[in-house]
Short mmCIF file of C-alpha atoms in Angstrom, two decimals:
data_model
loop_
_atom_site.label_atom_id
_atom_site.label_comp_id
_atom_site.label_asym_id
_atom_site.label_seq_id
_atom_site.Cartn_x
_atom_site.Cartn_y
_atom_site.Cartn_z
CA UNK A 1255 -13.21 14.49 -8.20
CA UNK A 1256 -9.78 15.83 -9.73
CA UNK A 1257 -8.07 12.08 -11.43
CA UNK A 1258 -5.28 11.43 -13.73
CA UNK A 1259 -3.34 14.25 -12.76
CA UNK A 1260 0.00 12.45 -11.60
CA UNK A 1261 2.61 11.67 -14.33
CA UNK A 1262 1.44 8.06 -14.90
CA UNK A 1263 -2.31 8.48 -15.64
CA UNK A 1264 -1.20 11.33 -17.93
CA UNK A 1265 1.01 8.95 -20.26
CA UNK A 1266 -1.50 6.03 -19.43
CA UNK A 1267 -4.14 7.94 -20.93
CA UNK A 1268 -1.96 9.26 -24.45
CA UNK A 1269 -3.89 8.35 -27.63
CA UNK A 1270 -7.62 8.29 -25.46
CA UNK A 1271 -10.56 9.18 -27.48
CA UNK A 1272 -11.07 12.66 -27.82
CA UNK A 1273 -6.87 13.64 -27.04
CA UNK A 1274 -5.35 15.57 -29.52
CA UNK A 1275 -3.51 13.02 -32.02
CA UNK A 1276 0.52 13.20 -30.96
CA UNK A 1277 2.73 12.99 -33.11
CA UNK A 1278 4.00 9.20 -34.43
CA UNK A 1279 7.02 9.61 -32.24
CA UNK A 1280 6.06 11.12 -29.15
CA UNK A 1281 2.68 8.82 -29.26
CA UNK A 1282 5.48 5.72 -29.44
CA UNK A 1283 7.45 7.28 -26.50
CA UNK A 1284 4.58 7.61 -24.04
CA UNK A 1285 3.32 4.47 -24.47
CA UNK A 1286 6.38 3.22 -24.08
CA UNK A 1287 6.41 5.42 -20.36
CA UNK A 1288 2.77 4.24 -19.34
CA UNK A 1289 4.04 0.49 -20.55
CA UNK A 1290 7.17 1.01 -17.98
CA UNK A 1291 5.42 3.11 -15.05
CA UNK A 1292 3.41 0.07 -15.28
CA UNK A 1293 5.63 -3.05 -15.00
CA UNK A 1294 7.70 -0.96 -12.33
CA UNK A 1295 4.84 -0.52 -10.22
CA UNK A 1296 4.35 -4.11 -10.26
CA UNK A 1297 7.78 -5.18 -9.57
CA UNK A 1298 7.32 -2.88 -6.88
CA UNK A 1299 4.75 -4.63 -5.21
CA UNK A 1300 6.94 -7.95 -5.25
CA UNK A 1301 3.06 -9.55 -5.88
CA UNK A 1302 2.73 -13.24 -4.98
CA UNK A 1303 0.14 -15.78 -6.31
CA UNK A 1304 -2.22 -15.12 -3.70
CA UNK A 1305 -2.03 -11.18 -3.91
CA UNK A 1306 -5.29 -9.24 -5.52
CA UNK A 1307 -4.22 -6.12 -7.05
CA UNK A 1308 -6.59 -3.18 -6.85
CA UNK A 1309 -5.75 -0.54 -9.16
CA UNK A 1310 -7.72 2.92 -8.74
CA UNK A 1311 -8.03 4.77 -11.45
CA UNK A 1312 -6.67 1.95 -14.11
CA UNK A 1313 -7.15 3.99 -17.10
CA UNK A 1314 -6.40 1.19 -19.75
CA UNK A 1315 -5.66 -1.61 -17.67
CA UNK A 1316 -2.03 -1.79 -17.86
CA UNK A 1317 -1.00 -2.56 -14.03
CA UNK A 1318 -3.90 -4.97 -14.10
CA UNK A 1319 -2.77 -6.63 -16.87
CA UNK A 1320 0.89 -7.03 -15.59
CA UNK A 1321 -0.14 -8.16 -11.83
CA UNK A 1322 -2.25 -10.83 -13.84
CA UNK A 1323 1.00 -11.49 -16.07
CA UNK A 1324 2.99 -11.94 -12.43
CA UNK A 1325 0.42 -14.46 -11.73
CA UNK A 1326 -1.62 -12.61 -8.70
CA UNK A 1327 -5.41 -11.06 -9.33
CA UNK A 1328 -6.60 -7.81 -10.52
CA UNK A 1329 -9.52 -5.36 -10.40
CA UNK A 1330 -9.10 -1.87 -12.22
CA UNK A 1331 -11.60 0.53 -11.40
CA UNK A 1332 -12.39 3.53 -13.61
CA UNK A 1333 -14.71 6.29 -14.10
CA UNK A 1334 -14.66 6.26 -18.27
CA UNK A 1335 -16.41 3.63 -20.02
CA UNK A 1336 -14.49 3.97 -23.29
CA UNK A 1337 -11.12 3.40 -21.24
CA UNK A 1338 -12.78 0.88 -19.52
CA UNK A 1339 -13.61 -1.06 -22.91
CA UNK A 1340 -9.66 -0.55 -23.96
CA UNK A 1341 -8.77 -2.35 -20.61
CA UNK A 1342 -10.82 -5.38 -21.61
CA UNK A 1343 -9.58 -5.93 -24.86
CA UNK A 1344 -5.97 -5.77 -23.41
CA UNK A 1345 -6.75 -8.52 -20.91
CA UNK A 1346 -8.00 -10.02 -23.52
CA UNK A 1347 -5.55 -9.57 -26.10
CA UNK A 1348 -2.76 -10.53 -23.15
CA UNK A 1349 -5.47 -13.97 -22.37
CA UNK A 1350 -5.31 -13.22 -18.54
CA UNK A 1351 -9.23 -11.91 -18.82
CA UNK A 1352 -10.04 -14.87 -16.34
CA UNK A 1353 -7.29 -13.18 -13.42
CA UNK A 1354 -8.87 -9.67 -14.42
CA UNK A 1355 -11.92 -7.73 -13.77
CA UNK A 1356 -12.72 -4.03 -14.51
CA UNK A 1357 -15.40 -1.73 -13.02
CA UNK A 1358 -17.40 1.07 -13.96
CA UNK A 1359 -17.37 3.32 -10.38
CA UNK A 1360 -16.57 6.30 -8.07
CA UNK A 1361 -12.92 5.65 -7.19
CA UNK A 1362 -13.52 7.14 -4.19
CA UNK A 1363 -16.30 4.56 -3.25
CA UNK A 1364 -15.34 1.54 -3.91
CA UNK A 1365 -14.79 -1.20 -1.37
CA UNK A 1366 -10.94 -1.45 -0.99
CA UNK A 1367 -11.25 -4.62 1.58
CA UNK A 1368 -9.81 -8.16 0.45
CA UNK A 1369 -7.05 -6.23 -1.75
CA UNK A 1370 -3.56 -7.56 -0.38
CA UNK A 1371 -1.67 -4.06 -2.81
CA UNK A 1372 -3.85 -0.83 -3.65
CA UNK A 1373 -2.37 1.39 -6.94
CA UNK A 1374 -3.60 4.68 -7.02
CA UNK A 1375 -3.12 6.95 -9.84
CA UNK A 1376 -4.64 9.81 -7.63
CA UNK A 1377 -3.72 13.42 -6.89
CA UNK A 1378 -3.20 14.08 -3.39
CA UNK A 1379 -6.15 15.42 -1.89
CA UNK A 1380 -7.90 12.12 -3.28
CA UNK A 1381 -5.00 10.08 -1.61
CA UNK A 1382 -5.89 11.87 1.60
CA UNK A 1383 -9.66 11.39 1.44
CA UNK A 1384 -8.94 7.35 1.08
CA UNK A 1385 -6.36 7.32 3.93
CA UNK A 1386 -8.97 6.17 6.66
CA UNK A 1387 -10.35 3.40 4.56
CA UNK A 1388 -6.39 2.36 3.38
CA UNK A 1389 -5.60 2.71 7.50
CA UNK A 1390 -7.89 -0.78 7.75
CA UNK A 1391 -6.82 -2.59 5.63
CA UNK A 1392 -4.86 -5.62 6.87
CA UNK A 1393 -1.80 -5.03 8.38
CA UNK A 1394 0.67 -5.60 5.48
CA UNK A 1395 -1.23 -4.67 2.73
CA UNK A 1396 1.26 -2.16 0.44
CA UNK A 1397 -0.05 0.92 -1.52
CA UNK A 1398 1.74 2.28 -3.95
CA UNK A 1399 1.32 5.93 -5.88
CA UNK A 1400 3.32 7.86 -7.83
CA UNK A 1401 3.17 10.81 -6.05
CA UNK A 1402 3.82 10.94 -2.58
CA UNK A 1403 -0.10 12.44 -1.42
CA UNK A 1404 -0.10 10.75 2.26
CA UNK A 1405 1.32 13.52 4.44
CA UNK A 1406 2.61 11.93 7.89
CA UNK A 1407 2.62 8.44 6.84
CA UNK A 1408 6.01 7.99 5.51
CA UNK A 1409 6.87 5.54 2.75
CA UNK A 1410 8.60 2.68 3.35
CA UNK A 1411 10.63 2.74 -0.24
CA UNK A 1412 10.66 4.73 -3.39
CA UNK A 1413 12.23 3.96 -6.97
CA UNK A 1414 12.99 6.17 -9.40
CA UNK A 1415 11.63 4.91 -13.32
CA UNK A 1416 13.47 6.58 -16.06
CA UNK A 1417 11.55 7.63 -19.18
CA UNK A 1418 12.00 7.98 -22.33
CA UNK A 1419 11.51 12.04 -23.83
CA UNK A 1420 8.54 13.48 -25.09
CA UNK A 1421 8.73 16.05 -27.62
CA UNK A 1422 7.33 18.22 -25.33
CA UNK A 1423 10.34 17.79 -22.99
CA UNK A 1424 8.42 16.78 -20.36
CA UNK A 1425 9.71 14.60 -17.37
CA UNK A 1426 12.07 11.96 -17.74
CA UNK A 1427 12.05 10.38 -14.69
CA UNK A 1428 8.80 9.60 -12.32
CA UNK A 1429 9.32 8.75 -8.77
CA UNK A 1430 7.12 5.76 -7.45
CA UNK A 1431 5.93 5.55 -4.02
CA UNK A 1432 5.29 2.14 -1.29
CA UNK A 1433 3.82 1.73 1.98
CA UNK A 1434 2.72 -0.73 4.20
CA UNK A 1435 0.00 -0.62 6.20
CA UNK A 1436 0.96 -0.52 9.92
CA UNK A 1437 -0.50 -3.03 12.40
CA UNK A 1438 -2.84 -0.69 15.07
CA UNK A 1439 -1.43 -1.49 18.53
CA UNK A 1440 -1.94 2.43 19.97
CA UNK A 1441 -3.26 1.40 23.54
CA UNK A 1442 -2.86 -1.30 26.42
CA UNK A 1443 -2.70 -5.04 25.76
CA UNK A 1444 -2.91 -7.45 28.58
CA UNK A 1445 0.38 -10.86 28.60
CA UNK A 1446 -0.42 -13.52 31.11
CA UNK A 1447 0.38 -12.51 34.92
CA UNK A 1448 -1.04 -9.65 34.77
CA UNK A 1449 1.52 -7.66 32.86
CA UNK A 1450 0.73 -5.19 30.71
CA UNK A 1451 2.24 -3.96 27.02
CA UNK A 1452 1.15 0.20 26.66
CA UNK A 1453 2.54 0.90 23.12
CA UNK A 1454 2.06 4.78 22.22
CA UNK A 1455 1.96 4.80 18.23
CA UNK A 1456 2.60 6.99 15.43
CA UNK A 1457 1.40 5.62 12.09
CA UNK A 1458 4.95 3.32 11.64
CA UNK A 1459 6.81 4.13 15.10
CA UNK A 1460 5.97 3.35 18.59
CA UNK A 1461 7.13 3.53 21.94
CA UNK A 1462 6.10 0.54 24.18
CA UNK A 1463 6.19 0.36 27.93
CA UNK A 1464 6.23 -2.99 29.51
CA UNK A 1465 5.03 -3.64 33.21
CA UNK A 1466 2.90 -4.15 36.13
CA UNK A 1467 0.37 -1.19 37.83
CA UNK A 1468 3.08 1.34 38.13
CA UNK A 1469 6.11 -0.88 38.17
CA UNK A 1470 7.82 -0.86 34.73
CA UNK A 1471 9.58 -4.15 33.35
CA UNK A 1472 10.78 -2.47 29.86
CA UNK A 1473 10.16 0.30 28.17
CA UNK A 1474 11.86 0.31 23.90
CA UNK A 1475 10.75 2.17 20.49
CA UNK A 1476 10.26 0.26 17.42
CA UNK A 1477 9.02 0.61 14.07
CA UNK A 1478 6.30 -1.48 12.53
CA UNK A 1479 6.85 -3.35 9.31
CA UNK A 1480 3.28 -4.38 8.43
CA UNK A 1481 1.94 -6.53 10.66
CA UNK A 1482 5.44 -6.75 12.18
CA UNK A 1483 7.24 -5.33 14.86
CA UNK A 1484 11.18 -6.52 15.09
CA UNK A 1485 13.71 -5.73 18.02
CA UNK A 1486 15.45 -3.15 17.94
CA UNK A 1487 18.69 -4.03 16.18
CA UNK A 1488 20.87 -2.31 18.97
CA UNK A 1489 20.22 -1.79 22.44
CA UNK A 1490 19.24 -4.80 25.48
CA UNK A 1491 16.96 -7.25 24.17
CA UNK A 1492 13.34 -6.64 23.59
CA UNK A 1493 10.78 -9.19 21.88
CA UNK A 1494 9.80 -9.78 18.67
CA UNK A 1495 5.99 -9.44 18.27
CA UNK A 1496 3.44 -10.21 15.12
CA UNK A 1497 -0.14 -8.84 14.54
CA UNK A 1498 -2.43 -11.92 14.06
CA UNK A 1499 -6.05 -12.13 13.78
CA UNK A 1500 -6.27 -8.25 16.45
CA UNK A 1501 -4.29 -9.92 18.77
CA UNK A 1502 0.04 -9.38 19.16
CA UNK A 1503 2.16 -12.98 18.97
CA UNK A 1504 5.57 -13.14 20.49
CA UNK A 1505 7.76 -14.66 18.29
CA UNK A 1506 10.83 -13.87 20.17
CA UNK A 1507 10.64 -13.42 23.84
CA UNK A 1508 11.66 -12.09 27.21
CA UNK A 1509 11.47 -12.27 30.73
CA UNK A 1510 7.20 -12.08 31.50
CA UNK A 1511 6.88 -12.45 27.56
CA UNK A 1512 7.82 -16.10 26.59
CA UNK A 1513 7.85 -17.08 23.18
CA UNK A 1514 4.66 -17.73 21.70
CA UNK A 1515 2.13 -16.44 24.17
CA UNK A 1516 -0.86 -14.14 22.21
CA UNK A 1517 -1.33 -10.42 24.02
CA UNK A 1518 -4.73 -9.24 23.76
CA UNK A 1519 -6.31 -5.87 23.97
CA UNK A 1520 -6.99 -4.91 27.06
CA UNK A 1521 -10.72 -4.54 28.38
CA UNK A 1522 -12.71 -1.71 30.05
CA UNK A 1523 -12.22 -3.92 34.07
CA UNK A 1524 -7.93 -4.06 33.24
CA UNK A 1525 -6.01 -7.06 32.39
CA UNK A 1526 -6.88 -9.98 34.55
CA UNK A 1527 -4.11 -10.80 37.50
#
């Protein structure tokens, strides 16, 4: 597999064994770039104390480090023992080695599930080859990337991080990249009554279609935040619905969906009466 070709892994790997030695200046500005690629992608992930952080392709542990710094967990995965070893001794060195573990293994094998924000320092075609594993993950989860490698799945929010030069005038800015996983409701789901919710998705946008055999109630698009899927802000009032545990919660009602009711998928027979 192709790895640390994106901006990021290229500065987070300056000064690795076997790299030509840089010179005292530019050495100081890159680290300096991987040090503030890092804490941006972390700020970027707004991480909360119950997050785990799984960084793909970690290099030498810095966005570990700083998710363990913001108080959430972190596992770095990495292909290079030697790198591996330098992301150790910066937990370590930063005492957060108890919030932080690193392991040896194919990035593109290892078990993303129970990680709340994926970092990958991937090139595209690597990006691409994870998106079915990233696509169930819990609705909500956020991957971020600094290059945008997930063709028809739109971010939800980029930032720009401004460098510092290089002496070989290389970028000085590096665009970073977020998404959300979307919640999958593609298909029919069954309220009480017999109604039935048809939602036709696309990755973050849907159309939904609201109604009984060929009568229909409602029919609104949306786009899904997460596990989330608001009103539209304009337009007659449509409900408010929440992905929980594979089944859809109204929060916010209408007629034939009162608040709080749970929509479930529907089965092979049809929704019940």
């Amino acid at each position: 597999m192709r790895r640390h070709l994106p901006l990021s892994l290229l500065l987070l790997g300056a000064g690795a064994a076997g790299a030509q030695p840089a010179a005292p200046r530019g050495e100081a500005e890159a680290l300096v770039a991987a040090e503030r690629l890092a804490q941006a992608m972390v700020r970027l992930a707004a991480l909360r104390s119950d997050d785990h952080l799984l960084d793909l392709g970690t290099a030498e542990g810095r966005v570990p480090v700083a998710a363990a710094l913001a108080g959430a967990r972190a596992t770095g995965v990495e292909t290079e023992p030697e790198l591996l070893n330098r992301a150790r001794r910066r937990a370590a060195e930063a005492r957060v080695a108890d919030r932080v573990e690193f392991r040896e293994e194919d990035i593109l094998r290892t078990r993303l599930t129970g990680a709340s924000v994926v970092v990958m320092h991937l090139p595209a075609e690597s990006q691409e080859q994870l998106r079915p594993a990233l696509l169930r993950l819990a609705p909500g989860t956020r991957v971020i990337s600094d290059i945008d490698g997930l063709p028809g799945w739109p971010p939800e929010q980029t930032q720009t991080v401004e460098l510092p030069d290089r002496s070989l005038g290389r970028l000085r800015s590096q665009r970073l990249y977020l998404w959300r996983v979307p919640a999958p409701v593609d298909g029919a789901w069954c309220a009480p009554g017999g109604l039935q919710l048809a939602f036709r998705q696309s990755m973050r946008d849907y159309r939904a279609t609201l109604g009984r055999g060929d009568a229909v109630a409602a029919q609104w698009r949306g786009r899904i935040e997460g596990a989330n899927l608001p009103p539209p802000a304009v337009g007659r009032l449509r409900p408010w619905l929440i992905w929980s545990d594979g089944q859809l919660l109204v929060r916010r009602g209408i007629p034939g969906l009162p608040d709080g009711i749970r929509l479930t998928r529907r089965p092979a027979a049809g929704c019940p009466a």
